[in-house]
Amino acid sequence: MKALITGGMGFIGSHLCELLLAGGHEVALVDNLSTGRAENVAHLAGHKRLQIHIGNVRDKALMESLLEQNEVVFHLAAVVGVRSVLNDPLNCLDTNIRGTDMLMELACRYGNKVLIASSSEVYGKGTEGLLSENSNRILGPTTVTRWVYSVTKAVDECLAMSYAKGHGLPVVVMRFFNTVGPRQSSQYGMVLPTFVQQALKGEPITVYGDGSQIRSFTYVADAVHAAAALSQTEAAYGEVFNIGGTEPVSIAELAQRVKRITGSKSSIEFIPYEVAYGDGFEDSVVRVPDISKLHAAIGYEPQYSLNDMIVNTIEYFLERQPDIAPRRSVAISLNRAPTMEENACQSR
């Protein structure tokens, strides 16, 4: 397979690149380095089956050249992060919608298969329990910028399904649920790397809102294995799939786990949304996926527990910033899961 990954030097894209190369495939990456980082793929530089291109997915000439040379496109390029969207909603709309529309138009011309990265954000404020691919979407008013990203991803999905029905484009929509792991940056408000870095530095662990929000996290290795498997599954084309984990956790409990596993003495501080993001910010209460459709399609079962995700993220930051915390005390905590007694003590 000859595969193009847009946003290929980003968090998920770089892990997908590694997996495809390990599987013997040829891979081309394109990234404008707005959120991706060259260091994410530096260890792959010079690989004989890898091409790296610095450029924007809205550059039609570049994208036309790349799609003509490749068979499958994993479209991961997008504006990401709550702060990025709040700071520049127009850029989010332009990049996420116009870039996707142009890519699919070109894919129709060159006969590419397309796997497009969507997000659990499309469900908005939905609280109907496990979210299936057919669950209703509940969003706030258009005057609330918070929902711009959700809208762009929903439009991308509508474009994908329309190209599939109207032009026969083989396309798969992948709705990622809170993907975490090594290489994820805290710069754009991602919760787990933020908590881990704060805990390792002994800084207050900052929870936005009251911490009662329920989320289900997905380890990046599970996510990219699902993406690769879907690309090789003919019955998946024309369909939408949730890609997520199976361990719901409140954000407050996530903060407690990070503190406990790192052995940190950090306090946990709750910051009102209006202080963190300004007046009118809204969030979903519960966002947990039903992954039965993905399991039926490719036999998907998450291989990493939430504690695995936390431990691997901690180790990633310790390896790159060895002076961030006393390594000995953290290493002791990493070698075992917390006992029931420790859990009880932490909750008092």
XYZ file of C-alpha atoms in Angstrom:
348
model
C 0.000 0.000 0.000
C 1.131 3.536 -0.780
C -0.355 5.800 1.877
C -0.468 9.559 2.373
C -0.959 10.909 5.893
C -2.002 14.554 6.170
C -0.973 15.992 9.509
C 1.620 13.232 9.464
C 4.028 14.888 11.892
C 1.324 15.327 14.489
C 0.625 13.165 17.515
C -1.602 10.527 15.902
C -0.081 10.884 12.434
C 3.456 10.087 13.562
C 2.324 6.912 15.337
C 0.317 5.839 12.286
C 3.390 6.456 10.129
C 5.481 4.137 12.320
C 2.849 1.414 12.178
C 2.471 1.531 8.396
C 6.232 1.513 7.811
C 6.562 -1.466 10.159
C 3.926 -3.198 8.051
C 6.016 -2.791 4.902
C 3.966 0.031 3.347
C 5.214 3.137 1.562
C 4.274 6.343 3.383
C 4.213 10.024 2.461
C 3.628 12.673 5.122
C 2.467 16.240 4.653
C 2.322 18.710 7.531
C 2.518 22.494 7.874
C 3.989 22.172 11.404
C 1.298 24.368 12.938
C 0.718 21.715 15.595
C 2.828 18.849 14.234
C 6.508 18.666 15.143
C 9.485 17.488 13.094
C 10.888 15.746 16.175
C 7.906 13.358 16.149
C 9.305 11.673 13.031
C 12.999 12.553 13.371
C 13.817 8.931 14.219
C 12.297 7.901 10.865
C 14.273 10.356 8.741
C 16.053 8.634 5.895
C 13.736 5.627 5.849
C 13.704 4.345 2.275
C 9.900 4.007 2.192
C 9.121 7.413 3.711
C 8.668 10.807 2.056
C 8.210 13.961 4.150
C 6.638 17.122 2.724
C 6.250 20.442 4.537
C 3.124 22.099 3.222
C -0.512 22.967 3.710
C -3.454 20.736 2.817
C -5.059 23.797 1.198
C -2.197 23.927 -1.344
C -4.022 22.361 -4.287
C -0.969 21.805 -6.482
C 0.883 20.017 -3.693
C -2.079 17.876 -2.726
C -2.838 16.973 -6.337
C 0.718 15.740 -6.764
C 0.592 13.685 -3.556
C -2.801 12.112 -4.214
C -1.738 11.145 -7.722
C 1.209 9.222 -6.248
C -0.645 7.410 -3.450
C -3.517 4.967 -3.104
C -4.882 5.571 0.389
C -5.181 8.882 2.228
C -5.414 9.157 6.016
C -6.702 12.712 6.443
C -5.658 13.773 9.943
C -4.709 17.408 9.285
C -6.928 19.818 11.226
C -6.918 22.703 13.660
C -7.037 21.051 17.080
C -7.364 22.092 20.710
C -9.982 24.187 22.471
C -7.709 27.210 22.772
C -6.752 27.131 19.085
C -10.419 27.141 18.117
C -11.386 29.880 20.562
C -8.466 32.072 19.489
C -9.052 31.750 15.730
C -12.391 30.158 14.785
C -12.132 31.349 11.167
C -8.878 29.455 10.673
C -10.521 26.362 12.142
C -13.464 26.645 9.747
C -11.247 27.262 6.730
C -8.703 24.529 7.430
C -11.076 21.829 8.590
C -13.765 22.325 5.952
C -12.126 23.804 2.850
C -9.082 21.553 3.133
C -11.253 18.450 3.468
C -13.535 19.402 0.573
C -10.602 19.985 -1.760
C -8.918 16.742 -0.720
C -12.023 14.676 -1.444
C -12.558 16.392 -4.784
C -9.018 15.405 -5.758
C -9.476 11.891 -4.361
C -12.434 11.426 -6.707
C -10.208 12.442 -9.599
C -7.344 10.085 -8.750
C -9.322 7.174 -7.302
C -7.937 7.313 -3.770
C -9.447 5.642 -0.747
C -9.890 8.175 2.069
C -10.001 7.671 5.826
C -10.991 10.915 7.483
C -10.345 11.706 11.128
C -13.393 13.010 12.920
C -13.943 13.430 16.636
C -16.224 12.617 19.549
C -16.782 16.376 19.584
C -19.446 15.889 16.889
C -21.775 14.554 19.595
C -21.682 17.916 21.371
C -23.524 17.892 24.691
C -25.132 14.496 24.130
C -25.810 12.673 27.424
C -27.743 9.594 26.326
C -25.261 7.086 27.755
C -23.039 5.149 25.383
C -22.772 7.126 22.151
C -23.310 5.064 19.031
C -22.566 6.236 15.528
C -26.291 7.022 15.112
C -26.725 8.950 18.354
C -28.251 12.409 18.194
C -26.017 15.477 18.217
C -26.830 18.222 20.725
C -24.965 21.514 20.322
C -25.116 24.926 21.895
C -25.982 28.105 19.967
C -23.910 29.249 16.997
C -22.876 32.312 18.991
C -20.822 30.071 21.304
C -17.406 29.609 19.672
C -16.822 26.477 21.735
C -18.838 24.464 19.194
C -17.011 25.598 16.039
C -14.691 22.578 16.019
C -17.632 20.219 16.457
C -19.424 21.876 13.547
C -16.384 21.628 11.265
C -15.973 17.924 11.956
C -19.683 17.316 11.365
C -19.451 19.164 8.031
C -16.405 17.061 7.126
C -18.432 13.924 7.813
C -21.330 15.212 5.707
C -18.920 15.997 2.881
C -17.431 12.514 3.129
C -20.798 10.780 3.018
C -21.967 13.016 0.173
C -18.886 12.268 -1.926
C -19.387 8.566 -1.173
C -23.019 8.607 -2.279
C -22.734 11.113 -5.110
C -19.392 10.114 -6.626
C -18.705 6.624 -5.276
C -15.708 7.817 -3.260
C -14.497 5.023 -0.947
C -14.360 6.850 2.389
C -14.306 5.861 6.066
C -15.074 8.286 8.898
C -13.146 7.636 12.133
C -14.506 9.324 15.257
C -11.634 9.385 17.742
C -12.482 9.638 21.443
C -9.855 11.460 23.534
C -6.744 9.845 22.082
C -3.737 10.049 24.420
C -0.164 8.816 24.693
C 3.488 9.699 24.008
C 4.137 12.787 21.824
C 0.852 14.428 22.736
C 1.474 18.047 23.686
C -0.214 19.918 26.516
C 0.180 23.135 24.521
C -3.326 22.994 23.085
C -5.193 22.118 26.276
C -4.993 18.302 26.087
C -5.881 17.088 29.528
C -3.654 14.056 30.227
C -0.276 15.538 29.223
C -1.241 18.705 31.074
C -2.005 16.796 34.275
C 1.139 14.674 33.974
C 3.478 17.617 33.458
C 1.903 19.565 36.291
C 2.196 16.575 38.623
C 5.827 15.882 37.721
C 6.753 19.534 38.264
C 4.908 19.689 41.589
C 2.612 22.388 40.227
C -1.132 22.492 40.974
C -3.074 20.063 38.795
C -5.731 22.271 37.241
C -9.172 20.783 36.595
C -11.574 22.964 34.622
C -15.136 22.988 35.899
C -16.080 20.770 38.847
C -14.333 17.690 37.464
C -17.515 15.636 37.185
C -17.232 15.418 33.374
C -17.014 11.765 32.304
C -14.665 10.798 29.485
C -13.307 7.609 27.928
C -9.697 7.731 26.742
C -8.081 5.885 23.830
C -4.424 4.931 23.721
C -2.781 6.090 20.513
C -1.470 2.619 19.626
C -5.018 1.242 19.769
C -6.277 4.162 17.677
C -3.753 3.774 14.849
C -4.132 0.000 14.720
C -7.860 0.560 14.235
C -7.228 3.122 11.486
C -4.850 0.802 9.642
C -7.238 -2.141 9.920
C -10.175 -0.098 8.642
C -8.143 0.944 5.601
C -7.802 -2.735 4.667
C -11.464 -3.624 5.295
C -13.591 -3.146 2.176
C -16.871 -3.357 4.115
C -15.792 -0.373 6.217
C -15.940 2.070 3.306
C -19.007 4.280 3.325
C -19.315 3.872 7.100
C -18.688 5.842 10.319
C -16.890 4.253 13.271
C -16.285 5.271 16.870
C -12.699 4.584 17.946
C -12.443 4.710 21.718
C -11.730 3.114 25.042
C -13.932 1.306 27.545
C -12.968 2.820 30.923
C -15.100 5.873 31.719
C -13.516 8.167 34.280
C -14.318 11.575 35.689
C -11.765 14.304 35.078
C -11.427 14.745 38.833
C -10.587 11.048 39.227
C -8.146 11.270 36.324
C -6.325 14.049 38.186
C -6.241 11.892 41.327
C -4.837 8.924 39.412
C -2.108 11.012 37.820
C -1.176 12.440 41.213
C -1.150 8.987 42.811
C 0.831 7.197 40.090
C 3.476 9.942 39.883
C 3.725 10.148 43.667
C 3.302 13.902 43.275
C 2.579 16.281 46.147
C 0.734 18.632 43.797
C -2.566 20.044 44.926
C -5.617 19.648 42.708
C -7.292 22.936 41.911
C -10.695 23.423 40.290
C -10.933 26.390 37.937
C -14.342 27.626 36.739
C -14.851 27.463 32.990
C -15.451 31.194 32.765
C -12.011 31.819 34.281
C -10.274 29.319 31.985
C -12.085 30.091 28.734
C -14.253 33.146 29.266
C -17.989 33.639 29.705
C -20.430 31.329 27.952
C -18.176 28.276 27.667
C -20.108 24.978 27.552
C -18.997 21.372 27.816
C -20.500 17.900 27.594
C -21.187 16.036 30.831
C -20.670 12.462 29.605
C -18.882 11.297 26.451
C -18.323 7.541 26.269
C -18.391 5.525 23.006
C -20.247 2.445 21.955
C -17.538 0.572 20.023
C -19.581 -2.496 19.090
C -19.683 -1.505 15.399
C -15.890 -1.245 15.260
C -15.542 -4.589 17.029
C -17.861 -6.226 14.508
C -15.929 -4.746 11.580
C -12.321 -5.454 12.595
C -12.451 -7.321 15.930
C -11.307 -4.196 17.766
C -10.625 -4.505 21.501
C -8.587 -1.861 23.380
C -5.258 -3.347 24.468
C -4.258 -0.618 26.930
C -5.900 0.222 30.254
C -6.249 3.775 31.519
C -3.422 3.170 33.983
C -1.239 1.976 31.087
C -1.987 5.228 29.264
C -1.055 7.313 32.292
C 2.146 5.362 33.004
C 3.329 5.496 29.385
C 2.668 9.230 29.204
C 4.622 9.773 32.432
C 7.550 7.735 31.137
C 7.540 9.711 27.885
C 7.963 13.024 29.707
C 10.534 11.604 32.133
C 12.671 10.310 29.265
C 12.697 13.706 27.579
C 12.903 15.857 30.668
C 14.910 13.818 33.210
C 15.161 16.721 35.641
C 11.403 17.321 35.714
C 10.965 15.261 38.919
C 12.932 12.949 41.254
C 13.136 9.844 39.062
C 13.536 7.366 41.904
C 10.264 8.168 43.687
C 8.318 8.257 40.435
C 9.804 4.972 39.234
C 8.599 3.243 42.424
C 5.056 4.398 41.725
C 5.259 3.298 38.094
C 6.102 -0.278 38.981
C 2.724 -1.147 40.497
C -0.923 -0.257 40.390
C -2.415 1.543 43.420
C -3.994 -0.652 46.074
C -7.631 -0.407 47.164
C -6.463 1.125 50.438
C -4.557 3.842 48.588
C -7.575 4.540 46.430
C -9.701 4.918 49.542
C -7.180 7.248 51.191
C -6.980 9.447 48.122
C -10.757 9.825 47.956
C -11.102 11.099 51.526
